[in-house]
mmCIF file of C-alpha atoms in Angstrom:
data_model
loop_
_atom_site.group_PDB
_atom_site.id
_atom_site.type_symbol
_atom_site.label_atom_id
_atom_site.label_comp_id
_atom_site.label_asym_id
_atom_site.label_seq_id
_atom_site.Cartn_x
_atom_site.Cartn_y
_atom_site.Cartn_z
ATOM 1 C CA MET R 1 -7.383 -7.798 -5.927
ATOM 2 C CA ARG R 2 -4.786 -5.645 -4.215
ATOM 3 C CA PRO R 3 -4.133 -6.632 -0.607
ATOM 4 C CA VAL R 4 -3.223 -4.538 2.383
ATOM 5 C CA ARG R 5 0.427 -3.761 1.880
ATOM 6 C CA LEU R 6 2.538 -2.166 4.583
ATOM 7 C CA CYS R 7 5.658 -0.234 3.640
ATOM 8 C CA ALA R 8 7.550 -1.947 6.445
ATOM 9 C CA VAL R 9 8.315 -4.832 4.121
ATOM 10 C CA SER R 10 10.374 -7.840 5.036
ATOM 11 C CA ALA R 11 14.021 -8.119 4.092
ATOM 12 C CA THR R 12 13.110 -10.500 1.297
ATOM 13 C CA LEU R 13 10.591 -8.148 -0.256
ATOM 14 C CA ALA R 14 12.882 -5.196 0.250
ATOM 15 C CA ALA R 15 15.362 -7.004 -1.942
ATOM 16 C CA ILE R 16 12.721 -7.172 -4.635
ATOM 17 C CA SER R 17 12.552 -3.351 -4.532
ATOM 18 C CA LEU R 18 8.910 -2.474 -5.040
ATOM 19 C CA VAL R 19 9.213 1.082 -3.861
ATOM 20 C CA ALA R 20 8.733 2.979 -7.103
ATOM 21 C CA VAL R 21 5.391 1.394 -7.872
ATOM 22 C CA SER R 22 3.883 0.795 -4.457
ATOM 23 C CA GLY R 23 4.263 4.367 -3.294
ATOM 24 C CA CYS R 24 6.360 3.281 -0.316
ATOM 25 C CA ALA R 25 9.045 5.678 -1.493
ATOM 26 C CA GLU R 26 7.234 7.944 -3.925
ATOM 27 C CA LYS R 27 8.736 11.367 -3.419
ATOM 28 C CA ALA R 28 7.109 13.226 -6.312
ATOM 29 C CA ASP R 29 5.930 16.748 -5.606
ATOM 30 C CA ALA R 30 2.182 16.528 -5.043
ATOM 31 C CA GLY R 31 1.634 20.264 -5.260
ATOM 32 C CA GLY R 32 0.302 22.203 -8.197
ATOM 33 C CA GLU R 33 -1.730 25.342 -8.558
ATOM 34 C CA GLY R 34 -5.444 24.659 -8.306
ATOM 35 C CA ALA R 35 -4.998 21.150 -6.925
ATOM 36 C CA ILE R 36 -7.194 19.907 -4.097
ATOM 37 C CA LYS R 37 -4.857 19.116 -1.249
ATOM 38 C CA VAL R 38 -5.657 15.905 0.613
ATOM 39 C CA THR R 39 -3.734 15.412 3.849
ATOM 40 C CA ALA R 40 -4.071 11.888 5.186
ATOM 41 C CA THR R 41 -3.008 10.651 8.609
ATOM 42 C CA ASP R 42 -3.732 7.478 10.569
ATOM 43 C CA ASP R 43 -6.987 8.972 11.882
ATOM 44 C CA SER R 44 -7.908 11.912 9.633
ATOM 45 C CA CYS R 45 -8.511 12.930 6.025
ATOM 46 C CA GLU R 46 -8.342 16.685 5.481
ATOM 47 C CA VAL R 47 -9.446 18.218 2.177
ATOM 48 C CA SER R 48 -8.480 21.782 1.216
ATOM 49 C CA LYS R 49 -11.596 22.390 -0.901
ATOM 50 C CA LYS R 50 -15.119 21.099 -0.349
ATOM 51 C CA LYS R 51 -16.370 22.697 -3.594
ATOM 52 C CA PHE R 52 -14.531 22.871 -6.891
ATOM 53 C CA PRO R 53 -15.379 23.213 -10.615
ATOM 54 C CA ALA R 54 -16.313 20.066 -12.496
ATOM 55 C CA GLY R 55 -13.919 18.934 -15.187
ATOM 56 C CA HIS R 56 -10.324 17.863 -14.808
ATOM 57 C CA VAL R 57 -9.540 17.711 -11.108
ATOM 58 C CA GLN R 58 -6.190 17.008 -9.507
ATOM 59 C CA LEU R 59 -5.712 15.711 -5.983
ATOM 60 C CA ALA R 60 -2.391 16.516 -4.338
ATOM 61 C CA VAL R 61 -2.176 13.809 -1.687
ATOM 62 C CA GLU R 62 0.236 13.755 1.219
ATOM 63 C CA ASN R 63 0.328 10.911 3.717
ATOM 64 C CA LYS R 64 1.486 12.331 7.054
ATOM 65 C CA GLY R 65 0.563 9.182 8.958
ATOM 66 C CA SER R 66 2.569 6.123 9.949
ATOM 67 C CA LYS R 67 0.484 3.666 7.888
ATOM 68 C CA VAL R 68 0.297 3.094 4.156
ATOM 69 C CA ASN R 69 -2.816 4.867 2.867
ATOM 70 C CA GLU R 70 -5.054 5.032 -0.151
ATOM 71 C CA VAL R 71 -7.294 7.798 -1.435
ATOM 72 C CA TYR R 72 -10.533 7.474 -3.396
ATOM 73 C CA ILE R 73 -13.014 9.768 -5.088
ATOM 74 C CA LEU R 74 -16.366 8.029 -4.705
ATOM 75 C CA TYR R 75 -19.867 8.469 -6.044
ATOM 76 C CA PRO R 76 -22.544 8.737 -3.319
ATOM 77 C CA ASP R 77 -23.496 5.087 -3.908
ATOM 78 C CA GLY R 78 -19.932 3.915 -3.271
ATOM 79 C CA ARG R 79 -18.810 3.379 -6.860
ATOM 80 C CA ILE R 80 -15.252 4.469 -7.518
ATOM 81 C CA VAL R 81 -14.475 7.467 -9.724
ATOM 82 C CA THR R 82 -10.730 7.067 -9.278
ATOM 83 C CA GLU R 83 -8.259 5.868 -6.686
ATOM 84 C CA ARG R 84 -4.618 5.793 -5.729
ATOM 85 C CA GLU R 85 -3.460 2.979 -3.495
ATOM 86 C CA ASN R 86 -0.221 2.239 -1.665
ATOM 87 C CA ILE R 87 0.656 5.802 -0.669
ATOM 88 C CA GLY R 88 3.439 5.180 1.801
ATOM 89 C CA ALA R 89 3.947 6.996 5.096
ATOM 90 C CA GLY R 90 5.625 10.344 4.515
ATOM 91 C CA THR R 91 5.115 10.292 0.744
ATOM 92 C CA LYS R 92 3.069 12.270 -1.777
ATOM 93 C CA ALA R 93 1.093 11.419 -4.896
ATOM 94 C CA LYS R 94 -0.868 13.155 -7.633
ATOM 95 C CA VAL R 95 -4.210 11.880 -8.904
ATOM 96 C CA THR R 96 -5.866 13.403 -11.983
ATOM 97 C CA ALA R 97 -9.526 12.652 -12.708
ATOM 98 C CA GLU R 98 -12.346 13.893 -14.912
ATOM 99 C CA ILE R 99 -15.401 14.621 -12.786
ATOM 100 C CA LYS R 100 -18.921 15.668 -13.720
ATOM 101 C CA ALA R 101 -20.885 18.128 -11.624
ATOM 102 C CA GLY R 102 -22.441 16.507 -8.583
ATOM 103 C CA GLU R 103 -21.840 15.303 -5.047
ATOM 104 C CA TYR R 104 -18.973 12.977 -4.191
ATOM 105 C CA GLU R 105 -16.876 11.750 -1.291
ATOM 106 C CA ILE R 106 -13.115 11.802 -0.912
ATOM 107 C CA ALA R 107 -12.027 8.889 1.255
ATOM 108 C CA CYS R 108 -8.707 8.069 2.911
ATOM 109 C CA LYS R 109 -8.129 4.491 4.091
ATOM 110 C CA PRO R 110 -5.298 4.231 6.642
ATOM 111 C CA GLY R 111 -3.868 0.743 6.479
ATOM 112 C CA MET R 112 -5.862 0.237 3.243
ATOM 113 C CA LYS R 113 -8.754 -1.393 5.074
ATOM 114 C CA GLY R 114 -12.273 -0.570 6.111
ATOM 115 C CA HIS R 115 -14.825 2.060 5.130
ATOM 116 C CA GLY R 116 -12.286 4.854 5.273
ATOM 117 C CA ILE R 117 -12.407 8.400 6.626
ATOM 118 C CA ARG R 118 -14.645 10.358 4.295
ATOM 119 C CA GLN R 119 -15.244 13.978 3.375
ATOM 120 C CA LYS R 120 -18.273 15.099 1.369
ATOM 121 C CA VAL R 121 -17.348 17.326 -1.574
ATOM 122 C CA GLU R 122 -19.180 18.876 -4.523
ATOM 123 C CA ALA R 123 -18.138 19.461 -8.119
ATOM 124 C CA THR R 124 -19.987 22.492 -9.467
ATOM 125 C CA GLY R 125 -20.787 23.489 -13.028
ATOM 126 C CA GLY R 126 -24.312 22.574 -14.065
ATOM 127 C CA GLY R 127 -23.562 19.005 -15.046
ATOM 128 C CA LYS R 128 -21.133 19.879 -17.848
ATOM 129 C CA THR R 129 -18.363 17.473 -18.654
ATOM 130 C CA ALA R 130 -14.832 18.565 -19.349
ATOM 131 C CA GLU R 131 -14.117 19.549 -22.932
ATOM 132 C CA ARG R 132 -11.877 17.022 -24.613
ATOM 133 C CA ASP R 133 -10.403 15.930 -27.890
ATOM 134 C CA PRO R 134 -12.861 13.797 -29.941
ATOM 135 C CA LYS R 135 -10.088 11.219 -30.188
ATOM 136 C CA LEU R 136 -10.493 10.670 -26.457
ATOM 137 C CA ASP R 137 -14.201 9.994 -26.856
ATOM 138 C CA ALA R 138 -13.263 7.383 -29.455
ATOM 139 C CA ALA R 139 -10.729 5.916 -27.037
ATOM 140 C CA VAL R 140 -13.360 5.626 -24.304
ATOM 141 C CA ALA R 141 -15.806 3.916 -26.680
ATOM 142 C CA ALA R 142 -13.151 1.467 -27.853
ATOM 143 C CA TYR R 143 -12.084 0.694 -24.302
ATOM 144 C CA ARG R 144 -15.692 0.109 -23.264
ATOM 145 C CA ASP R 145 -15.997 -2.426 -26.089
ATOM 146 C CA TYR R 146 -12.745 -4.044 -24.965
ATOM 147 C CA THR R 147 -13.872 -4.454 -21.353
ATOM 148 C CA LEU R 148 -17.166 -5.980 -22.447
ATOM 149 C CA GLN R 149 -15.356 -8.309 -24.832
ATOM 150 C CA GLN R 150 -13.047 -9.455 -22.046
ATOM 151 C CA ALA R 151 -16.005 -10.153 -19.757
ATOM 152 C CA GLU R 152 -17.820 -12.074 -22.469
ATOM 153 C CA GLN R 153 -14.713 -14.162 -23.155
ATOM 154 C CA THR R 154 -14.062 -14.787 -19.470
ATOM 155 C CA LEU R 155 -17.452 -16.197 -18.560
ATOM 156 C CA PRO R 156 -17.288 -19.359 -20.746
ATOM 157 C CA LYS R 157 -13.787 -20.138 -19.441
ATOM 158 C CA ALA R 158 -14.915 -19.582 -15.865
ATOM 159 C CA LYS R 159 -17.883 -21.880 -16.449
ATOM 160 C CA LYS R 160 -15.564 -24.649 -17.647
ATOM 161 C CA PHE R 161 -13.453 -24.144 -14.541
ATOM 162 C CA ALA R 162 -16.540 -24.234 -12.313
ATOM 163 C CA GLU R 163 -17.815 -27.370 -14.034
ATOM 164 C CA ALA R 164 -14.517 -29.125 -13.333
ATOM 165 C CA VAL R 165 -14.737 -28.123 -9.674
ATOM 166 C CA LYS R 166 -18.323 -29.351 -9.421
ATOM 167 C CA ALA R 167 -17.318 -32.618 -11.077
ATOM 168 C CA GLY R 168 -14.584 -33.081 -8.484
ATOM 169 C CA ASP R 169 -11.932 -33.203 -11.216
ATOM 170 C CA LEU R 170 -8.938 -31.744 -9.372
ATOM 171 C CA ASP R 171 -6.432 -31.932 -12.238
ATOM 172 C CA LYS R 172 -8.785 -30.400 -14.796
ATOM 173 C CA ALA R 173 -9.822 -27.625 -12.422
ATOM 174 C CA LYS R 174 -6.154 -26.762 -11.824
ATOM 175 C CA LYS R 175 -5.523 -26.592 -15.561
ATOM 176 C CA LEU R 176 -8.500 -24.295 -16.157
ATOM 177 C CA TYR R 177 -7.961 -22.000 -13.184
ATOM 178 C CA ALA R 178 -5.414 -19.511 -14.596
ATOM 179 C CA PRO R 179 -6.998 -19.151 -18.080
ATOM 180 C CA SER R 180 -10.344 -18.357 -16.432
ATOM 181 C CA ARG R 181 -8.794 -15.253 -14.815
ATOM 182 C CA ILE R 182 -7.100 -13.579 -17.798
ATOM 183 C CA GLY R 183 -9.950 -11.328 -18.961
ATOM 184 C CA TRP R 184 -10.664 -10.266 -15.388
ATOM 185 C CA GLU R 185 -7.014 -9.375 -14.767
ATOM 186 C CA ARG R 186 -6.832 -7.335 -17.983
ATOM 187 C CA THR R 187 -9.724 -5.102 -16.938
ATOM 188 C CA GLU R 188 -9.801 -5.318 -13.141
ATOM 189 C CA PRO R 189 -9.895 -1.534 -12.470
ATOM 190 C CA VAL R 190 -13.295 -1.377 -14.192
ATOM 191 C CA ALA R 191 -14.585 -4.256 -12.069
ATOM 192 C CA GLU R 192 -13.195 -2.576 -8.948
ATOM 193 C CA SER R 193 -15.038 0.635 -9.829
ATOM 194 C CA PHE R 194 -18.350 -1.030 -8.933
ATOM 195 C CA GLY R 195 -17.136 -1.508 -5.371
ATOM 196 C CA ASP R 196 -18.970 -4.752 -4.562
ATOM 197 C CA ILE R 197 -17.956 -7.293 -7.206
ATOM 198 C CA ASP R 198 -14.189 -7.475 -6.735
ATOM 199 C CA PRO R 199 -14.342 -8.601 -3.059
ATOM 200 C CA LYS R 200 -16.731 -11.392 -4.020
ATOM 201 C CA VAL R 201 -14.633 -12.668 -6.907
ATOM 202 C CA ASP R 202 -10.969 -11.922 -6.337
ATOM 203 C CA LEU R 203 -10.398 -11.469 -2.604
ATOM 204 C CA ARG R 204 -7.424 -13.130 -0.947
ATOM 205 C CA GLU R 205 -7.715 -14.452 2.574
ATOM 206 C CA ASP R 206 -5.458 -11.716 3.953
ATOM 207 C CA GLY R 207 -7.794 -9.118 2.455
ATOM 208 C CA LEU R 208 -10.675 -9.996 4.774
ATOM 209 C CA GLU R 209 -11.760 -7.221 7.093
ATOM 210 C CA ASP R 210 -11.482 -7.598 10.865
ATOM 211 C CA GLY R 211 -14.364 -9.712 12.113
ATOM 212 C CA GLN R 212 -15.001 -11.487 8.812
ATOM 213 C CA ASP R 213 -15.053 -15.276 8.895
ATOM 214 C CA PRO R 214 -13.032 -16.983 6.116
ATOM 215 C CA LYS R 215 -15.471 -19.885 6.115
ATOM 216 C CA LYS R 216 -18.480 -17.624 5.548
ATOM 217 C CA ASP R 217 -17.201 -14.399 4.025
ATOM 218 C CA TRP R 218 -14.388 -15.538 1.730
ATOM 219 C CA THR R 219 -15.564 -16.426 -1.782
ATOM 220 C CA GLY R 220 -14.208 -16.365 -5.316
ATOM 221 C CA TRP R 221 -11.240 -17.669 -7.235
ATOM 222 C CA HIS R 222 -8.671 -17.587 -4.451
ATOM 223 C CA ARG R 223 -10.844 -19.509 -2.018
ATOM 224 C CA LEU R 224 -11.050 -22.263 -4.628
ATOM 225 C CA GLU R 225 -7.348 -21.919 -5.420
ATOM 226 C CA LYS R 226 -6.528 -22.781 -1.808
ATOM 227 C CA SER R 227 -8.670 -25.918 -1.952
ATOM 228 C CA LEU R 228 -7.210 -27.057 -5.256
ATOM 229 C CA TRP R 229 -3.531 -26.586 -4.440
ATOM 230 C CA LYS R 230 -3.148 -26.552 -0.658
ATOM 231 C CA THR R 231 -5.692 -29.059 0.599
ATOM 232 C CA GLU R 232 -5.966 -30.755 -2.803
ATOM 233 C CA LYS R 233 -9.498 -31.681 -1.994
ATOM 234 C CA ILE R 234 -12.764 -30.435 -3.512
ATOM 235 C CA THR R 235 -15.527 -30.268 -0.927
ATOM 236 C CA ALA R 236 -19.272 -29.799 -1.210
ATOM 237 C CA ALA R 237 -18.741 -26.206 -0.048
ATOM 238 C CA ASP R 238 -16.269 -25.666 -2.887
ATOM 239 C CA LYS R 239 -18.859 -26.831 -5.411
ATOM 240 C CA LYS R 240 -21.306 -24.259 -4.085
ATOM 241 C CA LEU R 241 -18.587 -21.617 -4.277
ATOM 242 C CA ALA R 242 -18.037 -22.504 -7.935
ATOM 243 C CA ASP R 243 -21.708 -21.731 -8.629
ATOM 244 C CA LYS R 244 -21.414 -18.464 -6.729
ATOM 245 C CA LEU R 245 -18.325 -17.491 -8.724
ATOM 246 C CA ILE R 246 -20.292 -17.854 -11.967
ATOM 247 C CA LYS R 247 -23.193 -15.885 -10.536
ATOM 248 C CA ASP R 248 -20.898 -13.034 -9.519
ATOM 249 C CA LEU R 249 -19.010 -13.058 -12.826
ATOM 250 C CA THR R 250 -22.309 -12.969 -14.711
ATOM 251 C CA ASP R 251 -23.232 -9.910 -12.676
ATOM 252 C CA TRP R 252 -19.885 -8.371 -13.675
ATOM 253 C CA LYS R 253 -20.498 -9.108 -17.363
ATOM 254 C CA ASP R 254 -23.982 -7.591 -17.215
ATOM 255 C CA ARG R 255 -22.728 -4.402 -15.570
ATOM 256 C CA VAL R 256 -19.366 -3.796 -17.221
ATOM 257 C CA GLY R 257 -20.828 -2.208 -20.349
ATOM 258 C CA LYS R 258 -22.443 0.466 -18.179
ATOM 259 C CA ALA R 259 -19.326 1.396 -16.214
ATOM 260 C CA GLU R 260 -18.354 5.054 -15.892
ATOM 261 C CA ILE R 261 -15.233 5.396 -18.049
ATOM 262 C CA THR R 262 -13.260 8.543 -18.846
ATOM 263 C CA PRO R 263 -9.844 9.068 -20.455
ATOM 264 C CA THR R 264 -8.325 9.781 -17.054
ATOM 265 C CA SER R 265 -9.931 6.706 -15.484
ATOM 266 C CA MET R 266 -8.408 4.645 -18.305
ATOM 267 C CA ALA R 267 -4.993 6.165 -17.616
ATOM 268 C CA ASN R 268 -5.311 5.757 -13.850
ATOM 269 C CA GLY R 269 -6.543 2.210 -14.382
ATOM 270 C CA ALA R 270 -3.409 1.404 -16.355
ATOM 271 C CA LYS R 271 -1.318 2.594 -13.414
ATOM 272 C CA GLU R 272 -3.491 0.568 -11.016
ATOM 273 C CA LEU R 273 -2.758 -2.566 -13.035
ATOM 274 C CA LEU R 274 0.972 -1.954 -12.618
ATOM 275 C CA ASP R 275 0.348 -1.535 -8.886
ATOM 276 C CA GLU R 276 -1.391 -4.915 -9.008
ATOM 277 C CA VAL R 277 1.757 -6.416 -10.476
ATOM 278 C CA ALA R 278 4.041 -4.795 -7.924
ATOM 279 C CA THR R 279 2.023 -5.587 -4.815
ATOM 280 C CA GLY R 280 0.838 -9.065 -5.679
ATOM 281 C CA LYS R 281 2.370 -10.704 -8.711
ATOM 282 C CA VAL R 282 6.071 -9.865 -8.392
ATOM 283 C CA THR R 283 5.986 -10.843 -4.736
ATOM 284 C CA GLY R 284 4.212 -14.146 -5.386
ATOM 285 C CA GLU R 285 1.431 -13.257 -2.954
ATOM 286 C CA GLU R 286 -1.463 -13.190 -5.435
ATOM 287 C CA GLU R 287 -1.349 -16.836 -6.518
ATOM 288 C CA ARG R 288 0.353 -18.160 -3.407
ATOM 289 C CA TYR R 289 -0.980 -21.694 -3.837
ATOM 290 C CA SER R 290 -1.135 -22.178 -7.621
ATOM 291 C CA HIS R 291 1.983 -20.083 -8.424
ATOM 292 C CA THR R 292 0.332 -18.930 -11.653
ATOM 293 C CA ASP R 293 1.321 -15.319 -10.920
ATOM 294 C CA LEU R 294 3.011 -14.772 -14.274
ATOM 295 C CA VAL R 295 -0.249 -15.406 -16.129
ATOM 296 C CA ASP R 296 -1.908 -12.669 -14.070
ATOM 297 C CA PHE R 297 1.214 -10.507 -14.472
ATOM 298 C CA LYS R 298 1.034 -10.694 -18.273
ATOM 299 C CA ALA R 299 -2.713 -10.041 -18.293
ATOM 300 C CA ASN R 300 -2.269 -6.947 -16.096
ATOM 301 C CA VAL R 301 0.404 -5.609 -18.441
ATOM 302 C CA GLU R 302 -1.758 -6.312 -21.490
ATOM 303 C CA GLY R 303 -4.678 -4.461 -19.920
ATOM 304 C CA ALA R 304 -2.497 -1.477 -19.064
ATOM 305 C CA GLN R 305 -1.037 -1.438 -22.555
ATOM 306 C CA LYS R 306 -4.507 -1.554 -24.119
ATOM 307 C CA SER R 307 -5.558 1.576 -22.225
ATOM 308 C CA TYR R 308 -2.315 3.287 -23.139
ATOM 309 C CA SER R 309 -2.514 2.374 -26.838
ATOM 310 C CA LEU R 310 -6.005 3.874 -27.108
ATOM 311 C CA LEU R 311 -4.894 7.085 -25.372
ATOM 312 C CA GLU R 312 -1.538 7.276 -27.139
ATOM 313 C CA PRO R 313 -2.549 9.547 -30.075
ATOM 314 C CA VAL R 314 -3.606 12.352 -27.724
ATOM 315 C CA ALA R 315 -0.824 11.702 -25.215
ATOM 316 C CA LYS R 316 1.723 11.913 -28.033
ATOM 317 C CA LYS R 317 0.380 15.289 -29.133
ATOM 318 C CA ASN R 318 0.583 16.608 -25.566
ATOM 319 C CA ASP R 319 3.779 14.910 -24.387
ATOM 320 C CA ALA R 320 5.794 13.166 -27.093
ATOM 321 C CA ALA R 321 8.694 12.444 -24.745
ATOM 322 C CA LEU R 322 6.393 10.584 -22.344
ATOM 323 C CA VAL R 323 5.005 8.429 -25.147
ATOM 324 C CA LYS R 324 8.507 7.580 -26.341
ATOM 325 C CA GLU R 325 9.449 6.446 -22.835
ATOM 326 C CA LEU R 326 6.258 4.433 -22.367
ATOM 327 C CA ASP R 327 6.771 2.637 -25.678
ATOM 328 C CA LYS R 328 10.304 1.775 -24.622
ATOM 329 C CA GLN R 329 9.338 0.471 -21.180
ATOM 330 C CA PHE R 330 6.291 -1.533 -22.330
ATOM 331 C CA SER R 331 8.503 -3.212 -24.946
ATOM 332 C CA ALA R 332 11.199 -4.011 -22.396
ATOM 333 C CA LEU R 333 8.768 -5.485 -19.864
ATOM 334 C CA ASN R 334 6.965 -7.616 -22.457
ATOM 335 C CA LYS R 335 10.288 -8.905 -23.784
ATOM 336 C CA LEU R 336 11.326 -9.854 -20.265
ATOM 337 C CA LEU R 337 8.034 -11.633 -19.549
ATOM 338 C CA ASP R 338 8.333 -13.631 -22.760
ATOM 339 C CA LYS R 339 11.436 -15.308 -21.310
ATOM 340 C CA TYR R 340 9.139 -17.170 -18.912
ATOM 341 C CA ARG R 341 6.637 -18.467 -21.466
ATOM 342 C CA GLU R 342 6.096 -22.198 -21.746
ATOM 343 C CA ASP R 343 3.971 -22.053 -24.910
ATOM 344 C CA ASP R 344 4.405 -20.754 -28.443
ATOM 345 C CA GLY R 345 2.908 -17.395 -27.524
ATOM 346 C CA GLU R 346 0.483 -17.423 -30.438
ATOM 347 C CA ASP R 347 -2.745 -17.680 -28.466
ATOM 348 C CA LYS R 348 -2.750 -14.874 -25.929
ATOM 349 C CA ASP R 349 -5.909 -16.215 -24.324
ATOM 350 C CA ASP R 350 -4.424 -19.616 -23.599
ATOM 351 C CA TYR R 351 -0.809 -18.915 -22.711
ATOM 352 C CA SER R 352 1.113 -20.552 -19.927
ATOM 353 C CA PHE R 353 4.134 -19.416 -17.979
ATOM 354 C CA LYS R 354 6.748 -20.874 -15.708
ATOM 355 C CA SER R 355 5.496 -21.655 -12.206
ATOM 356 C CA TYR R 356 6.378 -18.641 -10.105
ATOM 357 C CA ASP R 357 7.850 -20.664 -7.257
ATOM 358 C CA LYS R 358 10.554 -21.651 -9.764
ATOM 359 C CA VAL R 359 11.482 -18.000 -10.396
ATOM 360 C CA GLY R 360 14.494 -17.043 -8.304
ATOM 361 C CA LYS R 361 15.078 -13.952 -6.183
ATOM 362 C CA SER R 362 17.389 -12.297 -8.726
ATOM 363 C CA GLU R 363 14.889 -12.932 -11.509
ATOM 364 C CA ARG R 364 12.086 -11.442 -9.421
ATOM 365 C CA LYS R 365 14.272 -8.412 -8.801
ATOM 366 C CA GLU R 366 14.765 -8.039 -12.553
ATOM 367 C CA LEU R 367 11.019 -8.227 -13.120
ATOM 368 C CA SER R 368 10.391 -5.712 -10.347
ATOM 369 C CA ASP R 369 12.893 -3.268 -11.822
ATOM 370 C CA ALA R 370 11.178 -3.496 -15.199
ATOM 371 C CA VAL R 371 7.772 -2.860 -13.603
ATOM 372 C CA ASN R 372 9.154 0.146 -11.736
ATOM 373 C CA ALA R 373 10.693 1.541 -14.906
ATOM 374 C CA LEU R 374 7.285 1.433 -16.599
ATOM 375 C CA ALA R 375 5.198 2.541 -13.634
ATOM 376 C CA GLU R 376 6.962 5.872 -13.165
ATOM 377 C CA PRO R 377 6.138 7.304 -16.624
ATOM 378 C CA LEU R 378 2.749 5.566 -16.643
ATOM 379 C CA SER R 379 1.778 7.564 -13.537
ATOM 380 C CA LYS R 380 2.007 10.685 -15.736
ATOM 381 C CA LEU R 381 -0.369 9.457 -18.459
ATOM 382 C CA ALA R 382 -3.574 10.844 -16.893
ATOM 383 C CA ALA R 383 -2.085 14.328 -16.649
ATOM 384 C CA ALA R 384 -0.898 14.092 -20.263
ATOM 385 C CA VAL R 385 -4.335 13.262 -21.659
ATOM 386 C CA ALA R 386 -5.983 15.907 -19.466
ATOM 387 C CA LYS R 387 -3.929 18.803 -20.903
#
C-alpha cells in the first residue's frame, strides 16, 4: 500500500532521485482540449466541468497547494474508478479513464490522507460505454482471469504463512511471509479499487489516519511483519491477526472477479504499480523490518508488464514508438532486478532476492533511475489505448 509521501524528501531519498515517478517534479503539460481541469490546493478541489459525456475522459490536474496531493474518480459507494497519486506541489498530471454514464465524485486528498475534498460530477450519455477495439475487450477479459488466478494462488500461500504464525514458528513464518504477498503485489491496483480491503491487508503503520490506534486499527501483513522481525515474538494478538488476514484475503478473492476493469484502468494500474515501487520499494520503506522489498518490487513490475502485454497490440497500432520504448525499458529494469536474485529464477512464484538492507545507496540509485525510465513512457499508455 502506498504511504503518505511528501515531496520535501530527506537528503538520502533525494539522492535516490524518485522525482520522475512520484510526481514530485512532474512538469508535463496537463492541458488538452476537452479535458476536465482539476485544480487542487491544500484546502480545495475545483473542477471545471460538473457534467461531461461518458466515454474516454481526461483529467488535467494541477496541484497549486504546498502539499503532495492525489486525485480520484470515485463511484458513489467509494469504489475507485481511477486515481493518480503523488502529485507534487506546483506540478501537473494527466489522467485518462473510461467512464460509463452515471454519477461520480472527483476527490482531491491534500497530504494523501483522509476522506478528501470531493466534488459531485455526472457522466451523461444514457449508459453507453465508450466504443473500443475488440482486442481491448479481449485484453480486459484476460486481465480479469489473471487477477483472479493471482488471488487464488495467493490464498493457499497466505494460509501457510498464517498457520506458521499461529503455531508460533517464527523462522517458518519469516520464510513464508514474502511469497505470500507476490500475487497481491502483482494486482494491487484492482484490490485498491474496492476501497476497503487494501487498508485491512497491506497498511503500514505510518499510513494510519490521525486518531487511529495502532494496537486496534492496524491489521494485515505489515503488522505481523513488525512482530516477526522487530520484536521477534509472536503474541496471542498476532495469532488472531493471522486469522483476520486470511478472512480479509478470502474476501478479496471472492470479490476480485467482479472488479470494474477497463483498458484505461489496466494502463493506469500499471503506472500505479511503478509508483508503488518508487514510493515504497526503492526507498526500503515498504518492508522496513523484513527487507524483502525486492520481492515486492519484482512482483509490481510483473503485474505492470502483464497489463502492458495485454494492451500492447492496440497500443502498438496507435503509438508504435511508445511500445518500442516500453519494451526497451521493461527489459532493462527486469535485467537489472535479476542481478539481485538469490535463486535460479525458474519458479517465479517462489523466487528470493537479496535482502534490501544489503543494497547500497548507489545500487538503489541505479534501480530508481531504471524505474523512472520506465514510468515516464508508461504514464502515456492509457492515452495510447484510448485513441
